[in-house]
Amino acid sequence: TARQRQLLREGRFDYLQGQILPSETGWQYMLEAATYYTPPQHPDDHVLLDGLGHGSQEVQDLTYWDFANRLDRGVTYLQETGEWWHPHPWANLFLPGTATDDFLEHILTDLTPADLGAPGLLLVYPIHTQPLTTPLLSTPRTEVIFLIAALRYTPPDDPLSLERLIATNRDWYDKAKALGGTAYPIGTIPFTQHDWQTHHATSLTGTRRRYDPRSILGRSLVCG
């Protein structure tokens, strides 16, 4: 995460992502980054990789189309193995940049490779919030946030594991919320009506002030 913050601050790459993967010796940390260019101009790989202190590296040149669709191969593989249709209780959370390390330490303490499933992993994205303009997107109010995404799978014949991981997702959400984080609601985190009201309170209240400054609409539309 320190390296990601550095690279985000420098603007050295156009795309930046981290991955935490299980390995035989413990957790493996991988940094994935991309620079876009138009021939005949080519980036200098030595300059881009200077000072990163990586253990090993892999450099690829792809067309933009191939880069944008690079996950297709993984999807095809999961479909062939059948895991694409297994329960996948994913958790996606936004954390303030300053709280991300504490959150990762919290979830990695008890997380096991079995909790992720064979194709599972953690994604760690550093993001500048200034360009985010999607309506009703609830994110921490800090300049830099991290998206932590746990992509994990469970066997279809093990409902108890599924229930346990969903409960863990809720624990992660409560921890993230205590640190100033929010949910990116595309995963499997149990939400109550109050959770939704809290989640959308800031964005909906701001929308209400903008489009209904005289409070002509019913008060039931105000969340929080």
mmCIF file with all atom_site columns, C-alpha atoms in Angstrom, residues 12-171:
data_model
loop_
_atom_site.group_PDB
_atom_site.id
_atom_site.type_symbol
_atom_site.label_atom_id
_atom_site.label_alt_id
_atom_site.label_comp_id
_atom_site.label_asym_id
_atom_site.label_entity_id
_atom_site.label_seq_id
_atom_site.pdbx_PDB_ins_code
_atom_site.Cartn_x
_atom_site.Cartn_y
_atom_site.Cartn_z
_atom_site.occupancy
_atom_site.B_iso_or_equiv
_atom_site.pdbx_formal_charge
_atom_site.auth_seq_id
_atom_site.auth_comp_id
_atom_site.auth_asym_id
_atom_site.auth_atom_id
_atom_site.pdbx_PDB_model_num
ATOM 1   C CA . ARG A 1 12  ? 3.703   7.194   -12.932 1.00 0.00 ? 12  ARG A CA 1
ATOM 2   C CA . PHE A 1 13  ? 1.094   4.768   -14.299 1.00 0.00 ? 13  PHE A CA 1
ATOM 3   C CA . ASP A 1 14  ? -2.328  5.121   -15.911 1.00 0.00 ? 14  ASP A CA 1
ATOM 4   C CA . TYR A 1 15  ? -3.667  2.018   -14.171 1.00 0.00 ? 15  TYR A CA 1
ATOM 5   C CA . LEU A 1 16  ? -2.754  0.726   -10.732 1.00 0.00 ? 16  LEU A CA 1
ATOM 6   C CA . GLN A 1 17  ? -3.956  -2.292  -8.799  1.00 0.00 ? 17  GLN A CA 1
ATOM 7   C CA . GLY A 1 18  ? -2.709  -4.533  -6.018  1.00 0.00 ? 18  GLY A CA 1
ATOM 8   C CA . GLN A 1 19  ? -3.452  -8.202  -5.457  1.00 0.00 ? 19  GLN A CA 1
ATOM 9   C CA . ILE A 1 20  ? -3.033  -10.372 -2.372  1.00 0.00 ? 20  ILE A CA 1
ATOM 10  C CA . LEU A 1 21  ? -2.882  -14.044 -3.288  1.00 0.00 ? 21  LEU A CA 1
ATOM 11  C CA . PRO A 1 22  ? -2.372  -17.220 -1.272  1.00 0.00 ? 22  PRO A CA 1
ATOM 12  C CA . SER A 1 23  ? 0.845   -19.135 -1.888  1.00 0.00 ? 23  SER A CA 1
ATOM 13  C CA . GLU A 1 24  ? 2.700   -22.075 -0.364  1.00 0.00 ? 24  GLU A CA 1
ATOM 14  C CA . THR A 1 25  ? 4.728   -19.717 1.829   1.00 0.00 ? 25  THR A CA 1
ATOM 15  C CA . GLY A 1 26  ? 1.918   -17.409 2.921   1.00 0.00 ? 26  GLY A CA 1
ATOM 16  C CA . TRP A 1 27  ? 0.377   -14.327 1.364   1.00 0.00 ? 27  TRP A CA 1
ATOM 17  C CA . GLN A 1 28  ? 1.908   -13.084 -1.873  1.00 0.00 ? 28  GLN A CA 1
ATOM 18  C CA . TYR A 1 29  ? 1.644   -9.382  -2.759  1.00 0.00 ? 29  TYR A CA 1
ATOM 19  C CA . MET A 1 30  ? 1.523   -8.361  -6.396  1.00 0.00 ? 30  MET A CA 1
ATOM 20  C CA . LEU A 1 31  ? 1.441   -4.922  -7.956  1.00 0.00 ? 31  LEU A CA 1
ATOM 21  C CA . GLU A 1 32  ? -0.188  -4.601  -11.371 1.00 0.00 ? 32  GLU A CA 1
ATOM 22  C CA . ALA A 1 33  ? 0.285   -1.371  -13.301 1.00 0.00 ? 33  ALA A CA 1
ATOM 23  C CA . ALA A 1 34  ? -0.175  -0.196  -16.867 1.00 0.00 ? 34  ALA A CA 1
ATOM 24  C CA . THR A 1 35  ? 0.913   2.739   -19.022 1.00 0.00 ? 35  THR A CA 1
ATOM 25  C CA . TYR A 1 36  ? -1.023  3.636   -22.149 1.00 0.00 ? 36  TYR A CA 1
ATOM 26  C CA . TYR A 1 37  ? 0.877   4.763   -25.235 1.00 0.00 ? 37  TYR A CA 1
ATOM 27  C CA . THR A 1 38  ? 0.443   5.244   -28.955 1.00 0.00 ? 38  THR A CA 1
ATOM 28  C CA . PRO A 1 39  ? 3.155   3.998   -31.340 1.00 0.00 ? 39  PRO A CA 1
ATOM 29  C CA . PRO A 1 40  ? 5.657   5.064   -32.491 1.00 0.00 ? 40  PRO A CA 1
ATOM 30  C CA . GLN A 1 41  ? 6.081   6.427   -28.952 1.00 0.00 ? 41  GLN A CA 1
ATOM 31  C CA . HIS A 1 42  ? 7.012   3.734   -26.441 1.00 0.00 ? 42  HIS A CA 1
ATOM 32  C CA . PRO A 1 43  ? 7.394   3.992   -22.650 1.00 0.00 ? 43  PRO A CA 1
ATOM 33  C CA . ASP A 1 44  ? 10.736  3.336   -21.005 1.00 0.00 ? 44  ASP A CA 1
ATOM 34  C CA . ASP A 1 45  ? 10.213  0.236   -18.849 1.00 0.00 ? 45  ASP A CA 1
ATOM 35  C CA . HIS A 1 46  ? 13.391  0.915   -16.869 1.00 0.00 ? 46  HIS A CA 1
ATOM 36  C CA . VAL A 1 47  ? 12.131  4.354   -15.857 1.00 0.00 ? 47  VAL A CA 1
ATOM 37  C CA . LEU A 1 48  ? 8.661   3.055   -14.987 1.00 0.00 ? 48  LEU A CA 1
ATOM 38  C CA . LEU A 1 49  ? 10.013  0.245   -12.811 1.00 0.00 ? 49  LEU A CA 1
ATOM 39  C CA . ASP A 1 50  ? 12.822  2.222   -11.208 1.00 0.00 ? 50  ASP A CA 1
ATOM 40  C CA . GLY A 1 51  ? 12.933  2.012   -7.428  1.00 0.00 ? 51  GLY A CA 1
ATOM 41  C CA . LEU A 1 52  ? 9.951   -0.310  -6.987  1.00 0.00 ? 52  LEU A CA 1
ATOM 42  C CA . GLY A 1 53  ? 12.026  -2.918  -5.159  1.00 0.00 ? 53  GLY A CA 1
ATOM 43  C CA . HIS A 1 54  ? 10.105  -5.842  -6.620  1.00 0.00 ? 54  HIS A CA 1
ATOM 44  C CA . GLY A 1 55  ? 11.200  -9.446  -6.240  1.00 0.00 ? 55  GLY A CA 1
ATOM 45  C CA . SER A 1 56  ? 10.272  -10.447 -9.786  1.00 0.00 ? 56  SER A CA 1
ATOM 46  C CA . GLN A 1 57  ? 8.582   -8.777  -12.714 1.00 0.00 ? 57  GLN A CA 1
ATOM 47  C CA . GLU A 1 58  ? 6.678   -9.487  -15.896 1.00 0.00 ? 58  GLU A CA 1
ATOM 48  C CA . VAL A 1 59  ? 6.227   -6.937  -18.678 1.00 0.00 ? 59  VAL A CA 1
ATOM 49  C CA . GLN A 1 60  ? 3.666   -7.297  -21.460 1.00 0.00 ? 60  GLN A CA 1
ATOM 50  C CA . ASP A 1 61  ? 2.709   -5.176  -24.450 1.00 0.00 ? 61  ASP A CA 1
ATOM 51  C CA . LEU A 1 62  ? -0.998  -5.369  -25.278 1.00 0.00 ? 62  LEU A CA 1
ATOM 52  C CA . THR A 1 63  ? -3.406  -3.507  -27.484 1.00 0.00 ? 63  THR A CA 1
ATOM 53  C CA . TYR A 1 64  ? -5.872  -1.453  -25.499 1.00 0.00 ? 64  TYR A CA 1
ATOM 54  C CA . TRP A 1 65  ? -8.658  -3.851  -26.541 1.00 0.00 ? 65  TRP A CA 1
ATOM 55  C CA . ASP A 1 66  ? -6.741  -6.860  -25.237 1.00 0.00 ? 66  ASP A CA 1
ATOM 56  C CA . PHE A 1 67  ? -5.943  -5.032  -22.002 1.00 0.00 ? 67  PHE A CA 1
ATOM 57  C CA . ALA A 1 68  ? -9.570  -4.008  -21.438 1.00 0.00 ? 68  ALA A CA 1
ATOM 58  C CA . ASN A 1 69  ? -10.737 -7.582  -22.089 1.00 0.00 ? 69  ASN A CA 1
ATOM 59  C CA . ARG A 1 70  ? -7.939  -9.427  -20.317 1.00 0.00 ? 70  ARG A CA 1
ATOM 60  C CA . LEU A 1 71  ? -10.331 -10.985 -17.788 1.00 0.00 ? 71  LEU A CA 1
ATOM 61  C CA . ASP A 1 72  ? -12.193 -12.926 -20.466 1.00 0.00 ? 72  ASP A CA 1
ATOM 62  C CA . ARG A 1 73  ? -9.689  -15.766 -20.249 1.00 0.00 ? 73  ARG A CA 1
ATOM 63  C CA . GLY A 1 74  ? -10.228 -16.069 -16.508 1.00 0.00 ? 74  GLY A CA 1
ATOM 64  C CA . VAL A 1 75  ? -13.994 -16.076 -16.909 1.00 0.00 ? 75  VAL A CA 1
ATOM 65  C CA . THR A 1 76  ? -13.763 -18.807 -19.536 1.00 0.00 ? 76  THR A CA 1
ATOM 66  C CA . TYR A 1 77  ? -11.560 -20.882 -17.233 1.00 0.00 ? 77  TYR A CA 1
ATOM 67  C CA . LEU A 1 78  ? -14.007 -20.555 -14.307 1.00 0.00 ? 78  LEU A CA 1
ATOM 68  C CA . GLN A 1 79  ? -16.865 -21.531 -16.581 1.00 0.00 ? 79  GLN A CA 1
ATOM 69  C CA . GLU A 1 80  ? -14.981 -24.612 -17.736 1.00 0.00 ? 80  GLU A CA 1
ATOM 70  C CA . THR A 1 81  ? -14.232 -25.693 -14.155 1.00 0.00 ? 81  THR A CA 1
ATOM 71  C CA . GLY A 1 82  ? -17.791 -24.923 -13.064 1.00 0.00 ? 82  GLY A CA 1
ATOM 72  C CA . GLU A 1 83  ? -16.661 -22.489 -10.348 1.00 0.00 ? 83  GLU A CA 1
ATOM 73  C CA . TRP A 1 84  ? -18.257 -19.582 -12.215 1.00 0.00 ? 84  TRP A CA 1
ATOM 74  C CA . TRP A 1 85  ? -21.652 -20.860 -11.013 1.00 0.00 ? 85  TRP A CA 1
ATOM 75  C CA . HIS A 1 86  ? -20.592 -21.608 -7.433  1.00 0.00 ? 86  HIS A CA 1
ATOM 76  C CA . PRO A 1 87  ? -21.721 -19.257 -4.650  1.00 0.00 ? 87  PRO A CA 1
ATOM 77  C CA . HIS A 1 88  ? -19.337 -16.330 -4.522  1.00 0.00 ? 88  HIS A CA 1
ATOM 78  C CA . PRO A 1 89  ? -19.868 -14.187 -1.404  1.00 0.00 ? 89  PRO A CA 1
ATOM 79  C CA . TRP A 1 90  ? -17.760 -11.244 -2.494  1.00 0.00 ? 90  TRP A CA 1
ATOM 80  C CA . ALA A 1 91  ? -17.128 -8.251  -0.255  1.00 0.00 ? 91  ALA A CA 1
ATOM 81  C CA . ASN A 1 92  ? -16.298 -4.829  -1.719  1.00 0.00 ? 92  ASN A CA 1
ATOM 82  C CA . LEU A 1 93  ? -15.454 -1.938  0.579   1.00 0.00 ? 93  LEU A CA 1
ATOM 83  C CA . PHE A 1 94  ? -14.075 1.588   0.277   1.00 0.00 ? 94  PHE A CA 1
ATOM 84  C CA . LEU A 1 95  ? -11.566 2.584   2.969   1.00 0.00 ? 95  LEU A CA 1
ATOM 85  C CA . PRO A 1 96  ? -9.991  5.966   3.666   1.00 0.00 ? 96  PRO A CA 1
ATOM 86  C CA . GLY A 1 97  ? -6.397  5.809   2.493   1.00 0.00 ? 97  GLY A CA 1
ATOM 87  C CA . THR A 1 98  ? -5.062  6.328   6.006   1.00 0.00 ? 98  THR A CA 1
ATOM 88  C CA . ALA A 1 99  ? -7.176  3.490   7.433   1.00 0.00 ? 99  ALA A CA 1
ATOM 89  C CA . THR A 1 100 ? -6.475  0.872   4.782   1.00 0.00 ? 100 THR A CA 1
ATOM 90  C CA . ASP A 1 101 ? -3.471  -0.727  6.448   1.00 0.00 ? 101 ASP A CA 1
ATOM 91  C CA . ASP A 1 102 ? -5.357  -1.215  9.738   1.00 0.00 ? 102 ASP A CA 1
ATOM 92  C CA . PHE A 1 103 ? -8.262  -2.782  7.877   1.00 0.00 ? 103 PHE A CA 1
ATOM 93  C CA . LEU A 1 104 ? -6.063  -5.164  5.893   1.00 0.00 ? 104 LEU A CA 1
ATOM 94  C CA . GLU A 1 105 ? -4.257  -6.212  9.053   1.00 0.00 ? 105 GLU A CA 1
ATOM 95  C CA . HIS A 1 106 ? -7.659  -6.913  10.643  1.00 0.00 ? 106 HIS A CA 1
ATOM 96  C CA . ILE A 1 107 ? -8.984  -9.151  7.863   1.00 0.00 ? 107 ILE A CA 1
ATOM 97  C CA . LEU A 1 108 ? -5.708  -10.931 7.067   1.00 0.00 ? 108 LEU A CA 1
ATOM 98  C CA . THR A 1 109 ? -5.280  -12.037 10.681  1.00 0.00 ? 109 THR A CA 1
ATOM 99  C CA . ASP A 1 110 ? -7.947  -14.724 10.375  1.00 0.00 ? 110 ASP A CA 1
ATOM 100 C CA . LEU A 1 111 ? -8.326  -15.074 6.606   1.00 0.00 ? 111 LEU A CA 1
ATOM 101 C CA . THR A 1 112 ? -7.195  -18.399 5.142   1.00 0.00 ? 112 THR A CA 1
ATOM 102 C CA . PRO A 1 113 ? -6.741  -19.545 1.533   1.00 0.00 ? 113 PRO A CA 1
ATOM 103 C CA . ALA A 1 114 ? -9.696  -21.876 2.069   1.00 0.00 ? 114 ALA A CA 1
ATOM 104 C CA . ASP A 1 115 ? -11.870 -18.823 2.779   1.00 0.00 ? 115 ASP A CA 1
ATOM 105 C CA . LEU A 1 116 ? -11.050 -17.482 -0.676  1.00 0.00 ? 116 LEU A CA 1
ATOM 106 C CA . GLY A 1 117 ? -11.500 -20.715 -2.592  1.00 0.00 ? 117 GLY A CA 1
ATOM 107 C CA . ALA A 1 118 ? -9.161  -21.972 -5.304  1.00 0.00 ? 118 ALA A CA 1
ATOM 108 C CA . PRO A 1 119 ? -9.613  -19.017 -7.717  1.00 0.00 ? 119 PRO A CA 1
ATOM 109 C CA . GLY A 1 120 ? -10.088 -16.385 -5.001  1.00 0.00 ? 120 GLY A CA 1
ATOM 110 C CA . LEU A 1 121 ? -7.954  -13.353 -4.157  1.00 0.00 ? 121 LEU A CA 1
ATOM 111 C CA . LEU A 1 122 ? -8.010  -9.896  -2.612  1.00 0.00 ? 122 LEU A CA 1
ATOM 112 C CA . LEU A 1 123 ? -7.877  -6.814  -4.821  1.00 0.00 ? 123 LEU A CA 1
ATOM 113 C CA . VAL A 1 124 ? -6.478  -3.556  -3.434  1.00 0.00 ? 124 VAL A CA 1
ATOM 114 C CA . TYR A 1 125 ? -7.105  -0.459  -5.570  1.00 0.00 ? 125 TYR A CA 1
ATOM 115 C CA . PRO A 1 126 ? -5.842  3.037   -4.665  1.00 0.00 ? 126 PRO A CA 1
ATOM 116 C CA . ILE A 1 127 ? -8.196  5.682   -6.041  1.00 0.00 ? 127 ILE A CA 1
ATOM 117 C CA . HIS A 1 128 ? -8.253  9.482   -6.229  1.00 0.00 ? 128 HIS A CA 1
ATOM 118 C CA . THR A 1 129 ? -11.758 10.570  -5.259  1.00 0.00 ? 129 THR A CA 1
ATOM 119 C CA . GLN A 1 130 ? -11.751 13.875  -7.163  1.00 0.00 ? 130 GLN A CA 1
ATOM 120 C CA . PRO A 1 131 ? -12.702 12.292  -10.536 1.00 0.00 ? 131 PRO A CA 1
ATOM 121 C CA . LEU A 1 132 ? -15.558 10.263  -8.989  1.00 0.00 ? 132 LEU A CA 1
ATOM 122 C CA . THR A 1 133 ? -18.798 11.909  -10.092 1.00 0.00 ? 133 THR A CA 1
ATOM 123 C CA . THR A 1 134 ? -21.211 8.962   -10.268 1.00 0.00 ? 134 THR A CA 1
ATOM 124 C CA . PRO A 1 135 ? -24.477 10.002  -8.563  1.00 0.00 ? 135 PRO A CA 1
ATOM 125 C CA . LEU A 1 136 ? -25.193 8.366   -5.177  1.00 0.00 ? 136 LEU A CA 1
ATOM 126 C CA . LEU A 1 137 ? -21.776 6.709   -5.000  1.00 0.00 ? 137 LEU A CA 1
ATOM 127 C CA . SER A 1 138 ? -20.968 6.681   -1.302  1.00 0.00 ? 138 SER A CA 1
ATOM 128 C CA . THR A 1 139 ? -17.236 6.898   -0.604  1.00 0.00 ? 139 THR A CA 1
ATOM 129 C CA . PRO A 1 140 ? -15.097 8.133   2.295   1.00 0.00 ? 140 PRO A CA 1
ATOM 130 C CA . ARG A 1 141 ? -14.523 11.879  2.154   1.00 0.00 ? 141 ARG A CA 1
ATOM 131 C CA . THR A 1 142 ? -10.778 11.728  1.746   1.00 0.00 ? 142 THR A CA 1
ATOM 132 C CA . GLU A 1 143 ? -8.543  12.591  -1.192  1.00 0.00 ? 143 GLU A CA 1
ATOM 133 C CA . VAL A 1 144 ? -7.343  9.005   -1.587  1.00 0.00 ? 144 VAL A CA 1
ATOM 134 C CA . ILE A 1 145 ? -9.366  5.883   -0.878  1.00 0.00 ? 145 ILE A CA 1
ATOM 135 C CA . PHE A 1 146 ? -8.731  2.177   -1.379  1.00 0.00 ? 146 PHE A CA 1
ATOM 136 C CA . LEU A 1 147 ? -11.187 -0.332  -2.752  1.00 0.00 ? 147 LEU A CA 1
ATOM 137 C CA . ILE A 1 148 ? -10.692 -3.654  -0.968  1.00 0.00 ? 148 ILE A CA 1
ATOM 138 C CA . ALA A 1 149 ? -12.417 -6.457  -2.857  1.00 0.00 ? 149 ALA A CA 1
ATOM 139 C CA . ALA A 1 150 ? -12.466 -10.032 -1.571  1.00 0.00 ? 150 ALA A CA 1
ATOM 140 C CA . LEU A 1 151 ? -13.293 -12.274 -4.523  1.00 0.00 ? 151 LEU A CA 1
ATOM 141 C CA . ARG A 1 152 ? -14.004 -15.686 -3.063  1.00 0.00 ? 152 ARG A CA 1
ATOM 142 C CA . TYR A 1 153 ? -15.930 -18.841 -3.850  1.00 0.00 ? 153 TYR A CA 1
ATOM 143 C CA . THR A 1 154 ? -17.529 -21.619 -1.820  1.00 0.00 ? 154 THR A CA 1
ATOM 144 C CA . PRO A 1 155 ? -18.531 -25.178 -2.788  1.00 0.00 ? 155 PRO A CA 1
ATOM 145 C CA . PRO A 1 156 ? -22.208 -25.407 -3.705  1.00 0.00 ? 156 PRO A CA 1
ATOM 146 C CA . ASP A 1 157 ? -22.688 -28.316 -1.271  1.00 0.00 ? 157 ASP A CA 1
ATOM 147 C CA . ASP A 1 158 ? -21.379 -26.418 1.783   1.00 0.00 ? 158 ASP A CA 1
ATOM 148 C CA . PRO A 1 159 ? -24.084 -23.973 2.941   1.00 0.00 ? 159 PRO A CA 1
ATOM 149 C CA . LEU A 1 160 ? -22.489 -23.584 6.370   1.00 0.00 ? 160 LEU A CA 1
ATOM 150 C CA . SER A 1 161 ? -19.304 -22.160 4.853   1.00 0.00 ? 161 SER A CA 1
ATOM 151 C CA . LEU A 1 162 ? -21.392 -19.787 2.765   1.00 0.00 ? 162 LEU A CA 1
ATOM 152 C CA . GLU A 1 163 ? -23.258 -18.562 5.855   1.00 0.00 ? 163 GLU A CA 1
ATOM 153 C CA . ARG A 1 164 ? -19.986 -18.130 7.750   1.00 0.00 ? 164 ARG A CA 1
ATOM 154 C CA . LEU A 1 165 ? -18.364 -16.084 4.977   1.00 0.00 ? 165 LEU A CA 1
ATOM 155 C CA . ILE A 1 166 ? -21.441 -13.867 4.622   1.00 0.00 ? 166 ILE A CA 1
ATOM 156 C CA . ALA A 1 167 ? -21.284 -13.237 8.376   1.00 0.00 ? 167 ALA A CA 1
ATOM 157 C CA . THR A 1 168 ? -17.586 -12.415 7.977   1.00 0.00 ? 168 THR A CA 1
ATOM 158 C CA . ASN A 1 169 ? -18.486 -9.921  5.250   1.00 0.00 ? 169 ASN A CA 1
ATOM 159 C CA . ARG A 1 170 ? -20.759 -8.181  7.714   1.00 0.00 ? 170 ARG A CA 1
ATOM 160 C CA . ASP A 1 171 ? -17.965 -8.086  10.294  1.00 0.00 ? 171 ASP A CA 1
#
